[in-house]
Coordinates of C-alpha atoms in Angstrom, one line a residue:
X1 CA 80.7 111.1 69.0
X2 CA 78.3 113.4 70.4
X3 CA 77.8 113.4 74.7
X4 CA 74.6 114.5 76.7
X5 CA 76.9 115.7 80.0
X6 CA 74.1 115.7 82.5
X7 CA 75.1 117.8 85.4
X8 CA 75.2 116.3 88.7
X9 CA 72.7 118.3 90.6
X10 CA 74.1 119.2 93.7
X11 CA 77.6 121.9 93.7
X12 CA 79.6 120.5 96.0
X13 CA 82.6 118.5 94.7
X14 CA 81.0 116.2 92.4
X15 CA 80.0 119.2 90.1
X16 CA 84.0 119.3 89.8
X17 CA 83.9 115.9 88.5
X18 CA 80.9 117.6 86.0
X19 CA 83.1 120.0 84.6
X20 CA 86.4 118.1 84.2
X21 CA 84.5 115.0 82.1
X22 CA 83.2 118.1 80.2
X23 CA 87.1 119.3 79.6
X24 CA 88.1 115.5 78.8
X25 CA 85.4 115.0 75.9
X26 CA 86.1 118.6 74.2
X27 CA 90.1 117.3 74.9
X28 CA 89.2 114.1 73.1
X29 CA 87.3 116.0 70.3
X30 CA 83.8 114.7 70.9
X31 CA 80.8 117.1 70.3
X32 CA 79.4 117.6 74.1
X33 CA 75.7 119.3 74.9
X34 CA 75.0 119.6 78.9
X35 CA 72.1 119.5 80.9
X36 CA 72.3 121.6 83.5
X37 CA 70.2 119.2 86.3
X38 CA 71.5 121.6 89.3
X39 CA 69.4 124.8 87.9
X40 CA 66.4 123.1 87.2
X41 CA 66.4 121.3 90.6
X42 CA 66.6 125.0 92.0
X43 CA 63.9 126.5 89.8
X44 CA 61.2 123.5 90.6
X45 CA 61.6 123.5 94.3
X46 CA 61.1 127.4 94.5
X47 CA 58.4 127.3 91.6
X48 CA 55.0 128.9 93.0
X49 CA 51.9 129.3 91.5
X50 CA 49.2 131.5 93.0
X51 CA 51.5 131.3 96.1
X52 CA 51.6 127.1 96.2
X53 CA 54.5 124.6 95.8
X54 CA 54.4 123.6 92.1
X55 CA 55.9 120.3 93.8
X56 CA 57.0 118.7 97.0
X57 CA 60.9 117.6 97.0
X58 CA 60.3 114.9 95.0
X59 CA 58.0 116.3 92.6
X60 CA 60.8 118.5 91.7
X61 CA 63.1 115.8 90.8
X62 CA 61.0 114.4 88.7
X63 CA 60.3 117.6 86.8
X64 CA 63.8 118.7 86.6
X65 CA 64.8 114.9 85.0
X66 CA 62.2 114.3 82.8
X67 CA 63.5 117.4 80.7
X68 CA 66.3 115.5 79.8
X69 CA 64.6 113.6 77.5
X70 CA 63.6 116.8 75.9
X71 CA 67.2 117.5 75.5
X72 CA 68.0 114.3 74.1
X73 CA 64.9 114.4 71.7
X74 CA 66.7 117.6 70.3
X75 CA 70.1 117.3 70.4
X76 CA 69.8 113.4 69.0
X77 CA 73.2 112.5 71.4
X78 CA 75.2 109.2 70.9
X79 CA 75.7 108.6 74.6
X80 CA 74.4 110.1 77.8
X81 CA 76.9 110.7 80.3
X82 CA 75.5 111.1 83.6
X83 CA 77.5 112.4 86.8
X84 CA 76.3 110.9 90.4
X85 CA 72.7 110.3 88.8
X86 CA 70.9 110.3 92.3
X87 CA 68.5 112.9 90.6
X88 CA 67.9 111.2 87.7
X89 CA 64.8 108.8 88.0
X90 CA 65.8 105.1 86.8
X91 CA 62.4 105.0 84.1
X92 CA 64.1 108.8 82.6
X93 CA 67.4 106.0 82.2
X94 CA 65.4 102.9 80.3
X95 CA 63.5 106.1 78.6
X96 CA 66.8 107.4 77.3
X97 CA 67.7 104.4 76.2
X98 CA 64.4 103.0 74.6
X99 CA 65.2 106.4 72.3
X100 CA 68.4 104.7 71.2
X101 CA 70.7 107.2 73.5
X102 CA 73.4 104.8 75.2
X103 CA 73.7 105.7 78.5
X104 CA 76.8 105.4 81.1
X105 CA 76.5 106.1 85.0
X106 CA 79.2 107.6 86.6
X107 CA 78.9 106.6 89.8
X108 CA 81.1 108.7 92.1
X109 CA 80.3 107.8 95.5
X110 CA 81.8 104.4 95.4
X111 CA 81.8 102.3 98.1
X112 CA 79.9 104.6 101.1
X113 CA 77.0 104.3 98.7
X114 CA 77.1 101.2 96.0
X115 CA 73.9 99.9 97.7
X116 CA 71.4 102.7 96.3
X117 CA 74.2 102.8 93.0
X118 CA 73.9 99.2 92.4
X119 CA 70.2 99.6 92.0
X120 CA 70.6 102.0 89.4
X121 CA 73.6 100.6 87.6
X122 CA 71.1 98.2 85.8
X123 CA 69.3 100.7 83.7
X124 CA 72.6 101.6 82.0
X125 CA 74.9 100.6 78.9
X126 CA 78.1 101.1 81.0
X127 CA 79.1 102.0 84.3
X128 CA 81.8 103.7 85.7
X129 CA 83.1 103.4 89.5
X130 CA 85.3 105.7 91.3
X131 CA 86.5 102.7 93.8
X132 CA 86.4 99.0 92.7
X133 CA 85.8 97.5 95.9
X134 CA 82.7 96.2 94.6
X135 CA 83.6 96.2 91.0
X136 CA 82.1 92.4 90.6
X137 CA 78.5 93.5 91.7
X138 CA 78.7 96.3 89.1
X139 CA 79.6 94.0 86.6
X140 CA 77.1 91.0 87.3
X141 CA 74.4 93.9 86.2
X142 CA 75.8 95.7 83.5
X143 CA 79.2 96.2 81.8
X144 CA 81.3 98.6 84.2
X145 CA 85.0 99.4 85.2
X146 CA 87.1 101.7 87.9
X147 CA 88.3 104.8 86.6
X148 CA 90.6 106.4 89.0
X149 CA 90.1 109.9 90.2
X150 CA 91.2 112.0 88.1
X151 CA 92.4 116.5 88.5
X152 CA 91.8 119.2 86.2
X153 CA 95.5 120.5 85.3
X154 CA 94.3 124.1 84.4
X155 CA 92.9 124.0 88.1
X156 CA 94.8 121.6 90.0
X157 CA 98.4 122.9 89.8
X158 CA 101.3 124.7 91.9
X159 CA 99.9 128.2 92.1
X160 CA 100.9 131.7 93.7
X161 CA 100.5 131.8 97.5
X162 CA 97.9 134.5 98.7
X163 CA 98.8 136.1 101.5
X164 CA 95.6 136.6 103.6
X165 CA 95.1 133.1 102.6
X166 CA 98.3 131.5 104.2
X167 CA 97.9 129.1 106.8
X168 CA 99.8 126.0 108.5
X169 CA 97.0 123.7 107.7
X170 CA 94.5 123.9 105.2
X171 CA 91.7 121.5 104.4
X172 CA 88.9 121.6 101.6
X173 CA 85.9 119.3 101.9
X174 CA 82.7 118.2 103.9
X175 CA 82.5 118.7 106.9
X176 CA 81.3 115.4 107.6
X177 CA 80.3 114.6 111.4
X178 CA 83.4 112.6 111.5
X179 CA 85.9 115.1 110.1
X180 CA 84.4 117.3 112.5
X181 CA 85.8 115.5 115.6
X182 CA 88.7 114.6 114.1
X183 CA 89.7 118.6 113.7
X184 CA 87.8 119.3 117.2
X185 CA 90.3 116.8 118.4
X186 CA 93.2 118.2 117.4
X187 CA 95.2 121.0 119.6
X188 CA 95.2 124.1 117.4
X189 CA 97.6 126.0 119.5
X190 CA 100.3 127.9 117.5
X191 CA 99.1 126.9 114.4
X192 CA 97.0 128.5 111.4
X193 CA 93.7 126.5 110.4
X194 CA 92.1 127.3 107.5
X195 CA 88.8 125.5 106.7
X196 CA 86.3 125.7 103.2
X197 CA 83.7 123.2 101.7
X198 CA 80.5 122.2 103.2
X199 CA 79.9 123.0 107.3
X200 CA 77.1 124.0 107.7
X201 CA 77.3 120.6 110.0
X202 CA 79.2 122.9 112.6
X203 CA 77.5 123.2 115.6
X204 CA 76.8 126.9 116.7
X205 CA 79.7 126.2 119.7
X206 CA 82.5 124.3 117.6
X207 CA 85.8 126.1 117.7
X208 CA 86.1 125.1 114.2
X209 CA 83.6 127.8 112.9
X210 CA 85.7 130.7 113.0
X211 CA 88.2 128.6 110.7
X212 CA 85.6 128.7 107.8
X213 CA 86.8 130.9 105.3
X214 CA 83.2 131.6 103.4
X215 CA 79.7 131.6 104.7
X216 CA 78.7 128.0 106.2
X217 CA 76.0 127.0 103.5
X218 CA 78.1 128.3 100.7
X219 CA 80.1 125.2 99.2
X220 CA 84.2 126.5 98.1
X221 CA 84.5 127.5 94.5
X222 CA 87.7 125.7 91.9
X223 CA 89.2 129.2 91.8
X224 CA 88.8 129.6 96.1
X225 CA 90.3 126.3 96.1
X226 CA 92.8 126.5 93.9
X227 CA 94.1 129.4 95.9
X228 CA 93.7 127.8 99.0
X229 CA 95.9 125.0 98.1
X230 CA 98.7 127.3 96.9
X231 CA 98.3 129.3 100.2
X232 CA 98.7 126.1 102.3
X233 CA 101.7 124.9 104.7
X234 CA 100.2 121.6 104.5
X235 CA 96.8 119.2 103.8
X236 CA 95.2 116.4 104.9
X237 CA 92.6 113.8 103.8
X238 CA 90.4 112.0 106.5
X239 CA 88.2 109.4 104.5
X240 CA 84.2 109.7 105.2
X241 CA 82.7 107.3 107.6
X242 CA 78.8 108.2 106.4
X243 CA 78.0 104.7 104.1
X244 CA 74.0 103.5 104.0
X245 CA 76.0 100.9 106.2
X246 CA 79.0 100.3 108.2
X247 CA 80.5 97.5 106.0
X248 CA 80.6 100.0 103.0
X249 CA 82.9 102.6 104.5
X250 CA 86.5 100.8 103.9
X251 CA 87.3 101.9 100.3
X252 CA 90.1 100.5 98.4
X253 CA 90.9 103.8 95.8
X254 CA 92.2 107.0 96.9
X255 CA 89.7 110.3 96.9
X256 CA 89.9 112.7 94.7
X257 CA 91.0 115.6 96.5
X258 CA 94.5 113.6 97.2
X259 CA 95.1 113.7 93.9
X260 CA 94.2 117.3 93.7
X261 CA 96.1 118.1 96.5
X262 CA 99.0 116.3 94.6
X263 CA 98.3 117.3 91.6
X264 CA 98.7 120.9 93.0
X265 CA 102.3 120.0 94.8
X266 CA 100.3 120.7 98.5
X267 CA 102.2 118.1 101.0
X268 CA 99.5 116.6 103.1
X269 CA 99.1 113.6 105.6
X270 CA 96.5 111.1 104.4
X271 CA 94.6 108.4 106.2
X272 CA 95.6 105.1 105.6
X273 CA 94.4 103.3 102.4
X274 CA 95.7 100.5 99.6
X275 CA 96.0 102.5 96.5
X276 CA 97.4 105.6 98.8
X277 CA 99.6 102.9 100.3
X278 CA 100.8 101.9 97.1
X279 CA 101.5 105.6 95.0
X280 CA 102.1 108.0 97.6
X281 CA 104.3 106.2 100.3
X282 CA 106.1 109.6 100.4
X283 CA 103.6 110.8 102.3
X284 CA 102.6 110.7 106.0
X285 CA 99.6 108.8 107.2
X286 CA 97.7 109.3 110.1
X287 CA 95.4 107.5 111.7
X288 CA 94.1 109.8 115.2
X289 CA 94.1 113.3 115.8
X290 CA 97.5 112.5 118.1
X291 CA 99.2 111.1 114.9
X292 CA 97.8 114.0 112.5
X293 CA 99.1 116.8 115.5
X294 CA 102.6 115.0 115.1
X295 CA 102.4 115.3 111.1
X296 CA 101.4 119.0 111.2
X297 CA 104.5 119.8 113.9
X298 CA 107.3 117.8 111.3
X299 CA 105.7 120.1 108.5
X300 CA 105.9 123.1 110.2
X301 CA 109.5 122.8 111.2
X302 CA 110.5 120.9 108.2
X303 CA 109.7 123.3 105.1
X304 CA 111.7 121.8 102.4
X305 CA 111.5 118.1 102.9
X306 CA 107.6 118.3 103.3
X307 CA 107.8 120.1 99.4
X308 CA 110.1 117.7 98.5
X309 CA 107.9 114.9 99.4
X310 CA 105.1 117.3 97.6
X311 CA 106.8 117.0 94.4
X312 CA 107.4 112.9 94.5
X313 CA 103.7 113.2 94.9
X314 CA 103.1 115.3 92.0
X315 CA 105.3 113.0 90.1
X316 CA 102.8 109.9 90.6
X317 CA 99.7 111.2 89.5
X318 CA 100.7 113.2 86.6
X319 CA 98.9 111.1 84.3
X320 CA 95.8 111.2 86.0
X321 CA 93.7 113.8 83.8
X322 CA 90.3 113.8 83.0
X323 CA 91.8 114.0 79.3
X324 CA 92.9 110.3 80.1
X325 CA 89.9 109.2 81.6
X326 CA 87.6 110.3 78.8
X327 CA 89.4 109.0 76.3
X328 CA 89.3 105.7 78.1
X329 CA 85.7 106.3 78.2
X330 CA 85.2 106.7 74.6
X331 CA 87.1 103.7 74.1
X332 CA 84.9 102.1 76.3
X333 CA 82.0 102.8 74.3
X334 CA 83.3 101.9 71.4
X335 CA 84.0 98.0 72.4
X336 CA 80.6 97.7 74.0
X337 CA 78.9 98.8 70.2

């Protein structure tokens, strides 16, 4: 089977997501061709001509999309796998598919956004949902199913510690305005807090600033974070609160960095959730900054039963590869022919 990977657009962790489907298919031994959607979203929003915009914001999606269609035309692809697909104009879908390309939607920011997903999950063969919560809406549209988060094992895995990377506490992601006064929160006193992802959010007073270990618009690298992990005392994942509205925010599946941060043998306290409930009951929830302060103490004086607990935790999602899911997928596929 030959796969169109189309590229998410923006670099932050769902171009992660990009590159481990790209691992699972080549795993599987399908033929993949990508589009890389994230360059020419760059190119068309800089593009001048005699010192003019080519295109205003939107313009620019719509002339880095419609050169998919291009790539299909070219590269004749069985299925069209697309990652997020926020960039990816709905008529470029029906257009893909009109040319005989099948065409699945990975939809990866289940449930905070199913709203503006659920519009688009109509103009595809098969959809695929990070969190079922609203599985049932998917499916009244289109054939879909969950597909658990899934780690890249070449990535996500025990490492070597770094030394000018150690730190009690270390936490990779988006600074969301949430996260941010969660960690503002927190009493830091006596204890190392390391910081890398997206936050530029930080205002220009935060104590948290100084805890950012690359520039603040810069988003963290798979290698950076990789290292980071390894380097770590301890993690922690605090669940987004930013949905198109407040009845979308409680989530059923857990995120995918706990199960990179499993999946790498990093102990870490989690927010509260059913699937994390369920697999990970080794580890610590928290559930305010009071309760997270209480976690990071027991870790700090209590080395070897936090990597003990690590290591249950590593245990559970061991099967949870992008090798897995993409099989799955292509199995998928293959019943909906």
């Amino acid at each position: 089977m030959r796969v169109l990977l189309v590229h998410p657009g923006p670099e932050f962790s769902v171009s992660d997501v990009y590159r481990g489907w790209g691992e699972g298919l080549l795993a599987c031994g399908a033929q993949v061709v990508t589009y890389d959607l994230a360059r020419r979203l760059t190119f068309y929003d800089a593009a001048r001509i005699d010192g003019q915009p080519v295109a205003d914001a939107e313009g620019a999606v719509r002339l880095a999309a419609e050169g998919l269609l291009a790539k299909a035309w070219r590269t004749r692809p069985d299925v069209a796998l697309v990652v997020h697909g926020a960039y990816v104009p709905v008529d470029v879908l029906d257009a893909l598919r009109a040319g005989g390309v099948r065409v699945v939607l990975l939809h990866t920011e289940s449930p905070y956004e199913d709203d503006r997903q659920l519009a688009r999950a109509g103009h595809a063969d098969l959809n695929v949902v990070n969190d079922p919560t609203h599985l049932g809406a998917f499916q009244a549209v289109a054939p879909s199913y969950f597909q658990p988060h899934a780690y890249r094992p070449a990535v996500h895995r025990p490492g070597t510690p770094v030394p000018e990377l150690a730190a009690d506490v270390t936490f990779v992601g988006t600074g969301f305005p949430d996260r941010i006064a969660l960690l503002e929160a927190v009493d830091w006193s006596g204890v190392t807090l390391t910081l890398a992802g997206q936050w530029a959010g930080l205002a220009e007073g935060s104590p948290l600033r100084e805890r950012v270990v690359h520039d603040l618009d810069e988003c963290c690298p798979p290698q950076l974070t990789a290292a980071l992990y390894a380097s770590a005392g301890m993690s922690l994942n605090a669940y987004r609160r930013e949905a198109t509205r407040p009845d979308l925010v409680a989530g059923w599946a857990m995120g995918p960095r706990e199960v990179e941060l499993a999946a790498a043998g990093v102990f870490f306290a989690r927010e509260p959730r059913p699937e994390g409930d369920e697999l990970l009951p080794m580890l610590p929830t928290f559930t305010t900054p009071a309760e997270l302060a209480d976690v990071i103490a027991w870790s700090m004086a209590h080395p070897d039963l936090r990597q003990d607990a690590a290591a249950q935790a590593r245990a559970v999602v061991a099967d949870r590869t992008f090798h897995r899911s993409a099989d799955r997928l292509l199995r998928e596929i293959q019943k909906e022919n």
